[in-house]
Every structure is written in C-alpha cells, then in structure tokens.
PDB file of C-alpha atoms in Angstrom:
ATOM      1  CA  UNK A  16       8.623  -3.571  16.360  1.00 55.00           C
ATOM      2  CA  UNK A  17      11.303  -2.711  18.972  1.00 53.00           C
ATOM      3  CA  UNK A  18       9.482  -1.768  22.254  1.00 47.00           C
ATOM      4  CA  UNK A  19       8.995   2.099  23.019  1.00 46.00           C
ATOM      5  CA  UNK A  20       6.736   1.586  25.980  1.00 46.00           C
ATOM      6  CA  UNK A  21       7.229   0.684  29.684  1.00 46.00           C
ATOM      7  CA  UNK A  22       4.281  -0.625  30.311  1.00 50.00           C
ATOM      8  CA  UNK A  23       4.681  -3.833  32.411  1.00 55.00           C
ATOM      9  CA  UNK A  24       1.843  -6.398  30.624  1.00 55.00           C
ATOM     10  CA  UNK A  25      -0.044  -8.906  33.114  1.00 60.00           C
ATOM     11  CA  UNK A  26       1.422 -12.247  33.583  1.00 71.00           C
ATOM     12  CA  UNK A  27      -0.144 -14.694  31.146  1.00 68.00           C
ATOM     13  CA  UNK A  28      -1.082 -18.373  31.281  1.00 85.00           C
ATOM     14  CA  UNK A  29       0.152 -21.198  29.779  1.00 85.00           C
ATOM     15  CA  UNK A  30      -1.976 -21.014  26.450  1.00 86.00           C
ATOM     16  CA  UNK A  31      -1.660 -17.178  26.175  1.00 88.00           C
ATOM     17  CA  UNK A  32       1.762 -17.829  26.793  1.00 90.00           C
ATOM     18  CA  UNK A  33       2.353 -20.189  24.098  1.00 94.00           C
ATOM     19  CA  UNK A  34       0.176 -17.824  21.887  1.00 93.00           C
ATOM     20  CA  UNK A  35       2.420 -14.989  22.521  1.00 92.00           C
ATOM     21  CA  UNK A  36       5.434 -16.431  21.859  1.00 95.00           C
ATOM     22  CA  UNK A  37       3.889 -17.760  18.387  1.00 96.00           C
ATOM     23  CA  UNK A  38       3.004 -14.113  17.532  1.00 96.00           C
ATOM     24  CA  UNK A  39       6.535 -12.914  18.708  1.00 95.00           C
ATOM     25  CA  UNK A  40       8.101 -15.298  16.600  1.00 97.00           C
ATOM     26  CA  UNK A  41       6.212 -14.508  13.759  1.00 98.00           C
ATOM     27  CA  UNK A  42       6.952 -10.814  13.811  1.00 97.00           C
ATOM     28  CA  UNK A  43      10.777 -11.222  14.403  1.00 96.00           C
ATOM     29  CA  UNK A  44      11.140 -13.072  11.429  1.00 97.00           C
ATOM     30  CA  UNK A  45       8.796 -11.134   9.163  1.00 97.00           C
ATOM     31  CA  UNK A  46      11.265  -8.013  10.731  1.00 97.00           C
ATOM     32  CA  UNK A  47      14.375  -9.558   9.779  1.00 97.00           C
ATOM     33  CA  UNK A  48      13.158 -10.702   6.344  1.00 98.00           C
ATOM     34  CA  UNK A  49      11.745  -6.940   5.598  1.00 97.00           C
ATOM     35  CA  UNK A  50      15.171  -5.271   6.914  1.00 97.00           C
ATOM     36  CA  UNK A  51      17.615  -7.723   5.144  1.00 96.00           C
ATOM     37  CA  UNK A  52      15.680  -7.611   1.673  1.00 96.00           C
ATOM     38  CA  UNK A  53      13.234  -4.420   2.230  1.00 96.00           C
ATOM     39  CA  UNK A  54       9.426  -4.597   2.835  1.00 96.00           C
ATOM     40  CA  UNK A  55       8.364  -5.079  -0.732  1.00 96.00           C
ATOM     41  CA  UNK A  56      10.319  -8.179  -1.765  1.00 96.00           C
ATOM     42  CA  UNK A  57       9.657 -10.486   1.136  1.00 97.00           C
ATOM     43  CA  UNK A  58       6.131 -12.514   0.981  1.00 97.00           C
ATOM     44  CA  UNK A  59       3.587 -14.349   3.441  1.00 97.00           C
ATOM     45  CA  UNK A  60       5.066 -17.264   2.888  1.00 97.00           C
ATOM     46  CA  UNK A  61       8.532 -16.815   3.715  1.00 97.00           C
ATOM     47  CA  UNK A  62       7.818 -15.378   6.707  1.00 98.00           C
ATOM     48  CA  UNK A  63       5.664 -17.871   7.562  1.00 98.00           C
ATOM     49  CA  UNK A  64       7.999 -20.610   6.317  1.00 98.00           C
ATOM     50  CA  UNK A  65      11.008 -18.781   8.621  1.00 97.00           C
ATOM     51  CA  UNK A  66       8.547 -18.970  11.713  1.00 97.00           C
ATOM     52  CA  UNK A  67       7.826 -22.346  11.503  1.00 97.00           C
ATOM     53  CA  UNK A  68       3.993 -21.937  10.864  1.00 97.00           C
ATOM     54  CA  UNK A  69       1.637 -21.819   8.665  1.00 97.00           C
ATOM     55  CA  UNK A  70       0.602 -19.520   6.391  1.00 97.00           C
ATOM     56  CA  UNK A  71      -3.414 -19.864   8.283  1.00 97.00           C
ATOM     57  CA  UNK A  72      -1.414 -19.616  11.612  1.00 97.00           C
ATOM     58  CA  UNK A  73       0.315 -16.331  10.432  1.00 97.00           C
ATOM     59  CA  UNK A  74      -3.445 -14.746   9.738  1.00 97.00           C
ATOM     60  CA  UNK A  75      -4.604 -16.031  13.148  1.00 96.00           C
ATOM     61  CA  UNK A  76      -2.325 -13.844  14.679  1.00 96.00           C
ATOM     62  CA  UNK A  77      -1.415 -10.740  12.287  1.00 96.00           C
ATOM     63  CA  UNK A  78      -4.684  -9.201  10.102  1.00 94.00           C
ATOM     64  CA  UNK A  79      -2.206  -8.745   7.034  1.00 94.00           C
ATOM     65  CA  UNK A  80       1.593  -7.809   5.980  1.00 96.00           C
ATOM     66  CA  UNK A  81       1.630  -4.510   7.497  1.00 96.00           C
ATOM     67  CA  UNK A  82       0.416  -5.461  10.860  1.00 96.00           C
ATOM     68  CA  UNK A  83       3.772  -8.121  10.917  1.00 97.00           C
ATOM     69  CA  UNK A  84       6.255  -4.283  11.162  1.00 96.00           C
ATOM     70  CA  UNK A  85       3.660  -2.970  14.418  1.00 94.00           C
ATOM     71  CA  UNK A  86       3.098  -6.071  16.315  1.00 90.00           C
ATOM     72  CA  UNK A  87       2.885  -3.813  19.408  1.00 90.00           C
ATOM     73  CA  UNK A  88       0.575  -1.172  18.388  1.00 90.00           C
ATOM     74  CA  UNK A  89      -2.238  -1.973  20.159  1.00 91.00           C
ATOM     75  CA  UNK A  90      -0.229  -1.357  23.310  1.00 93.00           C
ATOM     76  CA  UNK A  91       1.572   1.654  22.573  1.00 94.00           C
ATOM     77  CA  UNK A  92      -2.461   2.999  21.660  1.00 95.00           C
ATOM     78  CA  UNK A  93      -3.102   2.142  25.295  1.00 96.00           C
ATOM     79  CA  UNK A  94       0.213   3.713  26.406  1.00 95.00           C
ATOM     80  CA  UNK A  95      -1.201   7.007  25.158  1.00 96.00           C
ATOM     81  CA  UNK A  96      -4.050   6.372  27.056  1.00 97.00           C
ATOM     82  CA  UNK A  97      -1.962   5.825  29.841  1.00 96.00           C
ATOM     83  CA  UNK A  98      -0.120   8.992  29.441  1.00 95.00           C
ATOM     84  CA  UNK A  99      -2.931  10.959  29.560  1.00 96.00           C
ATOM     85  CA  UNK A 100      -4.612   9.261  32.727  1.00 96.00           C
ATOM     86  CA  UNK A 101      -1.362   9.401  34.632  1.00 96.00           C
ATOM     87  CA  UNK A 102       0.096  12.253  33.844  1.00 96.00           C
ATOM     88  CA  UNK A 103       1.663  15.119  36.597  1.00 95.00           C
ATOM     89  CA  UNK A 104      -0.614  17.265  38.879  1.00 92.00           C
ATOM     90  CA  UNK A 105      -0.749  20.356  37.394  1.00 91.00           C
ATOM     91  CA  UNK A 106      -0.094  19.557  33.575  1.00 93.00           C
ATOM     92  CA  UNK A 107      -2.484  19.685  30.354  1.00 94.00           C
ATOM     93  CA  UNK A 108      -4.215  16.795  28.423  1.00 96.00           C
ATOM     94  CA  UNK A 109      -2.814  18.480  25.184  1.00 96.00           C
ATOM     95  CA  UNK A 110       0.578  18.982  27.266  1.00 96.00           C
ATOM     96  CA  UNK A 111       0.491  15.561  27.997  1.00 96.00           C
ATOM     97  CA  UNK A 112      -0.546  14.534  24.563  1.00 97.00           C
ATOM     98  CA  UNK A 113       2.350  16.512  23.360  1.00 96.00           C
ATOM     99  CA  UNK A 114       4.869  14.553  25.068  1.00 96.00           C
ATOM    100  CA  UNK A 115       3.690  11.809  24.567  1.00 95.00           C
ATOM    101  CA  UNK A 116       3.823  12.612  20.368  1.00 95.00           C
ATOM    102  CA  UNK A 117       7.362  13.841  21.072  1.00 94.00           C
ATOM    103  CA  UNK A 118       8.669  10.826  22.509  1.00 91.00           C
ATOM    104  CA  UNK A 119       6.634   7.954  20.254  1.00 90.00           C
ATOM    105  CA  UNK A 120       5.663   9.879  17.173  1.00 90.00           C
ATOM    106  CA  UNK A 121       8.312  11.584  15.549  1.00 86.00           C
ATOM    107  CA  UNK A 122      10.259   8.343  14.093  1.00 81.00           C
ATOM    108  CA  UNK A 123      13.459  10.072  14.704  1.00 82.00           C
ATOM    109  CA  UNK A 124      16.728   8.224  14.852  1.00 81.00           C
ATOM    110  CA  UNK A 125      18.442   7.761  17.843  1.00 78.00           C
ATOM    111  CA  UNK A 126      21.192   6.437  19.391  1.00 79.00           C
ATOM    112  CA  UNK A 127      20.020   2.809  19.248  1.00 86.00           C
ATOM    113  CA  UNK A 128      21.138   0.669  15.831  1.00 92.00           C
ATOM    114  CA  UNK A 129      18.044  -1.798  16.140  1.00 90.00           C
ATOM    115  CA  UNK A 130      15.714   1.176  16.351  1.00 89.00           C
ATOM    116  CA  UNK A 131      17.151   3.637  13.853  1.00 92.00           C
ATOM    117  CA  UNK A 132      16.965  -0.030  11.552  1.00 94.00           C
ATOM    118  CA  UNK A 133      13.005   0.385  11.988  1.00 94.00           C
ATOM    119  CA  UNK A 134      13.180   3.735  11.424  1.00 91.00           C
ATOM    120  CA  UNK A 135      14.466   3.500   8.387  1.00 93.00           C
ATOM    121  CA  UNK A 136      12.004   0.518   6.724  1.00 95.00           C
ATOM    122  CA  UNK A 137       9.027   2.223   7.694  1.00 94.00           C
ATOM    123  CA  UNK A 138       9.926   6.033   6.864  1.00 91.00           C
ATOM    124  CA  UNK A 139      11.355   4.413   3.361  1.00 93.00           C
ATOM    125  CA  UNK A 140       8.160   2.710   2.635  1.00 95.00           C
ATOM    126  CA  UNK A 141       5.166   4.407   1.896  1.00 94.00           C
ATOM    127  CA  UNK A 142       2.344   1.942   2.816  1.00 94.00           C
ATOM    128  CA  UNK A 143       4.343   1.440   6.347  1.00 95.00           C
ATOM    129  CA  UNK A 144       3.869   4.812   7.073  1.00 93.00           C
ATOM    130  CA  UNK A 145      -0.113   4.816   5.869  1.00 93.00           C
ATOM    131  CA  UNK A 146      -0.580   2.071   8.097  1.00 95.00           C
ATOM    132  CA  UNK A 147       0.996   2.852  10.891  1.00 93.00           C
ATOM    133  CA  UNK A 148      -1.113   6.633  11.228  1.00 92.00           C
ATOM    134  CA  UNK A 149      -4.248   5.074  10.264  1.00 94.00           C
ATOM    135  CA  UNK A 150      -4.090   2.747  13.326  1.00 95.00           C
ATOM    136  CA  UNK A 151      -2.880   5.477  15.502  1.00 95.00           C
ATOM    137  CA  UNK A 152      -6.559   7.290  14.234  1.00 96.00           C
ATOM    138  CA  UNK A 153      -8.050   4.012  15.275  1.00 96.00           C
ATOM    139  CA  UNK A 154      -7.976   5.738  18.783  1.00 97.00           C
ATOM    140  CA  UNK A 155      -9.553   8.954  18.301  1.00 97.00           C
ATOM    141  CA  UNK A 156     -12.678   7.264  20.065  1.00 96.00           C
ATOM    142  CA  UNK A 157     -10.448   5.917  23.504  1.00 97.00           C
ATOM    143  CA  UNK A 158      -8.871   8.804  23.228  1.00 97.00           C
ATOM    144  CA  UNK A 159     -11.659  11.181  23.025  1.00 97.00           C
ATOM    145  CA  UNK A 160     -13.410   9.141  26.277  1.00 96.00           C
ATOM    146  CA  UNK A 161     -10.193   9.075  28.384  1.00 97.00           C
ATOM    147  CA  UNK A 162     -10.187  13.341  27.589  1.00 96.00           C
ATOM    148  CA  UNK A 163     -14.003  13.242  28.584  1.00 94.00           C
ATOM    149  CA  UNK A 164     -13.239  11.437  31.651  1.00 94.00           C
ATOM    150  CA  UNK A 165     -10.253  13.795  32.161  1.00 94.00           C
ATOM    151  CA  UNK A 166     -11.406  17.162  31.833  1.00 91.00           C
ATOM    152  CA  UNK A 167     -15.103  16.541  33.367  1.00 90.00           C
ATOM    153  CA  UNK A 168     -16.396  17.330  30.067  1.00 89.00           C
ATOM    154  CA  UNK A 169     -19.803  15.060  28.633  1.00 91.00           C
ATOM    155  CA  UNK A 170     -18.928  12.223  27.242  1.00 86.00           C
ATOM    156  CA  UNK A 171     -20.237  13.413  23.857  1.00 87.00           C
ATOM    157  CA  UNK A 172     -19.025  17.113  24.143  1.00 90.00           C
ATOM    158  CA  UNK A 173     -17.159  17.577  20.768  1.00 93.00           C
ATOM    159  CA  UNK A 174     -14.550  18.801  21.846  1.00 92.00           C
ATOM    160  CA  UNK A 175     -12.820  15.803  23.316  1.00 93.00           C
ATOM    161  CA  UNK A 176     -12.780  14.254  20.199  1.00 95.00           C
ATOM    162  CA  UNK A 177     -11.683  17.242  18.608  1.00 94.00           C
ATOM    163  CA  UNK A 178      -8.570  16.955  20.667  1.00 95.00           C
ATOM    164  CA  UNK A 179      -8.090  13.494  20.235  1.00 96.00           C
ATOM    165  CA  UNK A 180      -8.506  13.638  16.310  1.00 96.00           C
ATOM    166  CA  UNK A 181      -6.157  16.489  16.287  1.00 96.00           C
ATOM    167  CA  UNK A 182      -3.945  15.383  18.362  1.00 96.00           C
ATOM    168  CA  UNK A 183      -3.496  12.090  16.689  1.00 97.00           C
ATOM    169  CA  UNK A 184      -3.104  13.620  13.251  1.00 95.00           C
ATOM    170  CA  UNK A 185      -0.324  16.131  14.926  1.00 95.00           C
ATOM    171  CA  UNK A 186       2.559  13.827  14.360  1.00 93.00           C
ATOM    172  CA  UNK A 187       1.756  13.451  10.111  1.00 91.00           C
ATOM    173  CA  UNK A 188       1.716  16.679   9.495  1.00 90.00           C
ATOM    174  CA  UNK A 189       4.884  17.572  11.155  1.00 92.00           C
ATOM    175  CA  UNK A 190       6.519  14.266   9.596  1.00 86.00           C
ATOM    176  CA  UNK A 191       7.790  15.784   6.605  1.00 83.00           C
ATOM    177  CA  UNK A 192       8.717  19.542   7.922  1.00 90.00           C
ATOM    178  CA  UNK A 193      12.509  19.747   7.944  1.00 90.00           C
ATOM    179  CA  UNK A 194      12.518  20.340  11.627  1.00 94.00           C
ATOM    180  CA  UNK A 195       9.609  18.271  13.110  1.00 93.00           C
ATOM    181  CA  UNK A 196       9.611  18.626  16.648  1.00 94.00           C
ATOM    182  CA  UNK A 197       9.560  21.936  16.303  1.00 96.00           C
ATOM    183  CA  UNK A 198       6.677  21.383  13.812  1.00 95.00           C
ATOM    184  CA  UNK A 199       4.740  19.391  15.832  1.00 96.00           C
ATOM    185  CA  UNK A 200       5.481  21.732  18.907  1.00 96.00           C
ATOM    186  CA  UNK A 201       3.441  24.614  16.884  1.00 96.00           C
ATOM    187  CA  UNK A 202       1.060  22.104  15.922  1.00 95.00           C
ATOM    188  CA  UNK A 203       0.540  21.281  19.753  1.00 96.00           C
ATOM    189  CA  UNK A 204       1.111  25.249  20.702  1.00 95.00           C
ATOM    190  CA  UNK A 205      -2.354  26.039  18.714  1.00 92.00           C
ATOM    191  CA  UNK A 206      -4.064  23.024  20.504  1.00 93.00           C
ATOM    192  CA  UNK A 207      -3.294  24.036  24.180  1.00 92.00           C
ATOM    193  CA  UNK A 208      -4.749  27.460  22.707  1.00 89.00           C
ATOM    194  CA  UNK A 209      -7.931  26.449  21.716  1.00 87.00           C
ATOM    195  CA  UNK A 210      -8.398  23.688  24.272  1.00 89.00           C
ATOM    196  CA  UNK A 211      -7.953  26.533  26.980  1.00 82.00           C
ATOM    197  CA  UNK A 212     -10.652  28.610  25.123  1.00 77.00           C
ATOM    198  CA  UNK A 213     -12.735  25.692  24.744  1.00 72.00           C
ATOM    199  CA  UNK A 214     -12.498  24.362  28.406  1.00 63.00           C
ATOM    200  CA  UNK A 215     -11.024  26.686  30.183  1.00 52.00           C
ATOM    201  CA  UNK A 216      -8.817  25.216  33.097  1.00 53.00           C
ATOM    202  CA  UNK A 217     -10.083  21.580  31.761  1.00 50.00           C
ATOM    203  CA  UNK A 218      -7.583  18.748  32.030  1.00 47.00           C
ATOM    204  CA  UNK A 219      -7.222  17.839  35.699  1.00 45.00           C
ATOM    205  CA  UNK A 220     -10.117  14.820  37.202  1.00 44.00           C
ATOM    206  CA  UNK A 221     -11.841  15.594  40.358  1.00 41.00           C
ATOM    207  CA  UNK A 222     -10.104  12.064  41.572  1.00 38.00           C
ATOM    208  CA  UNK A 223      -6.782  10.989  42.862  1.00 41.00           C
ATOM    209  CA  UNK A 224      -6.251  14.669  44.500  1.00 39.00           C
ATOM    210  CA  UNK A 225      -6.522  16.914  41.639  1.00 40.00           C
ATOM    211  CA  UNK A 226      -9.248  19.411  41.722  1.00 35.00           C
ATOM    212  CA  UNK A 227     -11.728  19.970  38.372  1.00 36.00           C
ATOM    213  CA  UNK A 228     -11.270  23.816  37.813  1.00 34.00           C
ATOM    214  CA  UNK A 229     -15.260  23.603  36.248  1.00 36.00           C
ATOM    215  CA  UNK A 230     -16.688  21.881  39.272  1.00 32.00           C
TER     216      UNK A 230
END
C-alpha cells in the first residue's frame, strides 16, 4: 500500500529489521501480482513464490490475502490517533476527525500514477473495500479512549465512542455519493452538531496549554 502517512517509525534492530524487509517484500510483490492480473486471479502461492518465501512465512507476516493490499494499516489507524492528539489549539475532535477522513478516506485519485493504480484495485474489488472499512472499525475502541482523553470526558461516557464509531463509518457512506467530499462534509457537519450538544466546548485537553472548557 503506497504510504499516506508521515509518521516517522522508530529505528529498528537488526532482527526487526530483517523482519520488516521480509514483510515489505512480501506485500510489493503480492501488489504487483494483484495490479498486473487483478486481485482475484493471483494466489498465495505466487506471491509467495515471487517473494522468495514460503507460503508458512507469508502467514507469519500477513493474517490472509486481503491484509497483503493494506500492509500499512495498522499505522495509518495510529495516524488517526495521532491526528486527533496533535491537532491545532483551538480546533474540534470531529474537525480534526474530519480532516483527517478527507485526506486518507475518500480513495480519490490524484495526481500520483502509483496511487491512483491502488485506487483503482481496491475501489474495483468488492472484498478490498469490505476489508479495508472493517479494519478501520477495528479502532472505534483507540479511538473512542484518545476522544475520552481529549475532551475530559469518562472514559466510558458513550459518547466518545459514539464519535469514534461514527466517525469511522463517515467515509462508507459518503463512498458511493457522486460528490463525496461533499458527502462526507455533511456527514461530519451533523457530527460537530451533536458533539457540541453533547459536550459542549469538549475537544481541547487541560495539557500542553489548552484549557478544558468543562473544567
């Protein structure tokens, strides 16, 4: 999956190193394979065979097929939890969740061929596109802690999740509207509504400067 994130990862050791670069090589083959034949015709053990591993290696690293197209999922989840932690003095956790959906959620082409290629495999394949939101709802419960932690809300105050879930789930709905950003901005519009009747003036931490309107 071609990097959307600019999040800088830790430096590694030898072994993770070596592990990495296994995974890496993995996915760019099983990438290549799905965009020269299409995600459907291409098996295990090709890609396995064009990575030089085994098929038992291949598992090790990636749960199943799908996993192979969004081999850097589990960071972009934590780069929405980033984006909500760091985001500007002043500005919303559903503003910030917003952006964040407008900038890594829409699957819109661009002006990158390698990309738009990606685009195109998993918005033509149906079980791509399953996969991919169902991991993205694999964060509702980080997500809903970081907006706890955020807002100065309890840590089981529905509402967080209720944001998170939402917010996650934001990004499908708008998919197939003819003009999606402006779907998912409506989507997001009734959020920052009801999160401001919820918790009114909720969204900025009493650390790091800001001040927690409900303190």
């Amino acid at each position: 999956m071609p990097d959307a994130s600019s999040t800088t990862p830790a430096p590694l050791g030898r072994r993770e190193r070596k592990k990495a670069a296994t995974r890496q090589a993995i996915a760019d083959a099983a990438l290549r394979l799905f965009l020269e034949r299409g995600y459907d015709d291409v098996g295990i053990r090709e890609i396995a065979d064009a990575a030089d591993v085994s098929t038992t290696t291949l598992f090790k690293h990636f749960p199943g097929k799908e996993a192979l197209v969004f081999d850097q999922q589990d960071e972009m989840k934590a780069h929405q939890l980033q984006a909500v932690r760091n985001r500007p003095d002043g500005q919303s956790l559903p503003a910030a969740l917003r952006e964040h959906a407008l900038r890594h959620r829409l699957l819109l082409p661009g002006g990158n061929p390698d990309v738009n290629a990606f685009l195109r495999l998993v918005t033509g394949t149906p079980a791509l596109l399953d996969y991919q939101h169902n991991t993205w709802l694999e964060n509702t419960a980080p997500l809903a802690r970081v907006i706890s932690e955020e807002s100065g809300l309890p840590p089981d105050d529905p509402a967080g999740t209720a944001l998170a879930r939402f917010a996650l789930e934001a990004p499908r709905i708008a998919r197939d509207r003819p003009d999606s950003a402006a779907a998912l901005n409506a989507a997001f519009d009734l959020l920052e509504h009801g999160w401001q009747s919820i918790a009114p003036g909720a969204g900025t931490p009493p650390r790091g400067g800001r001040v927690n309107a409900q303190s």
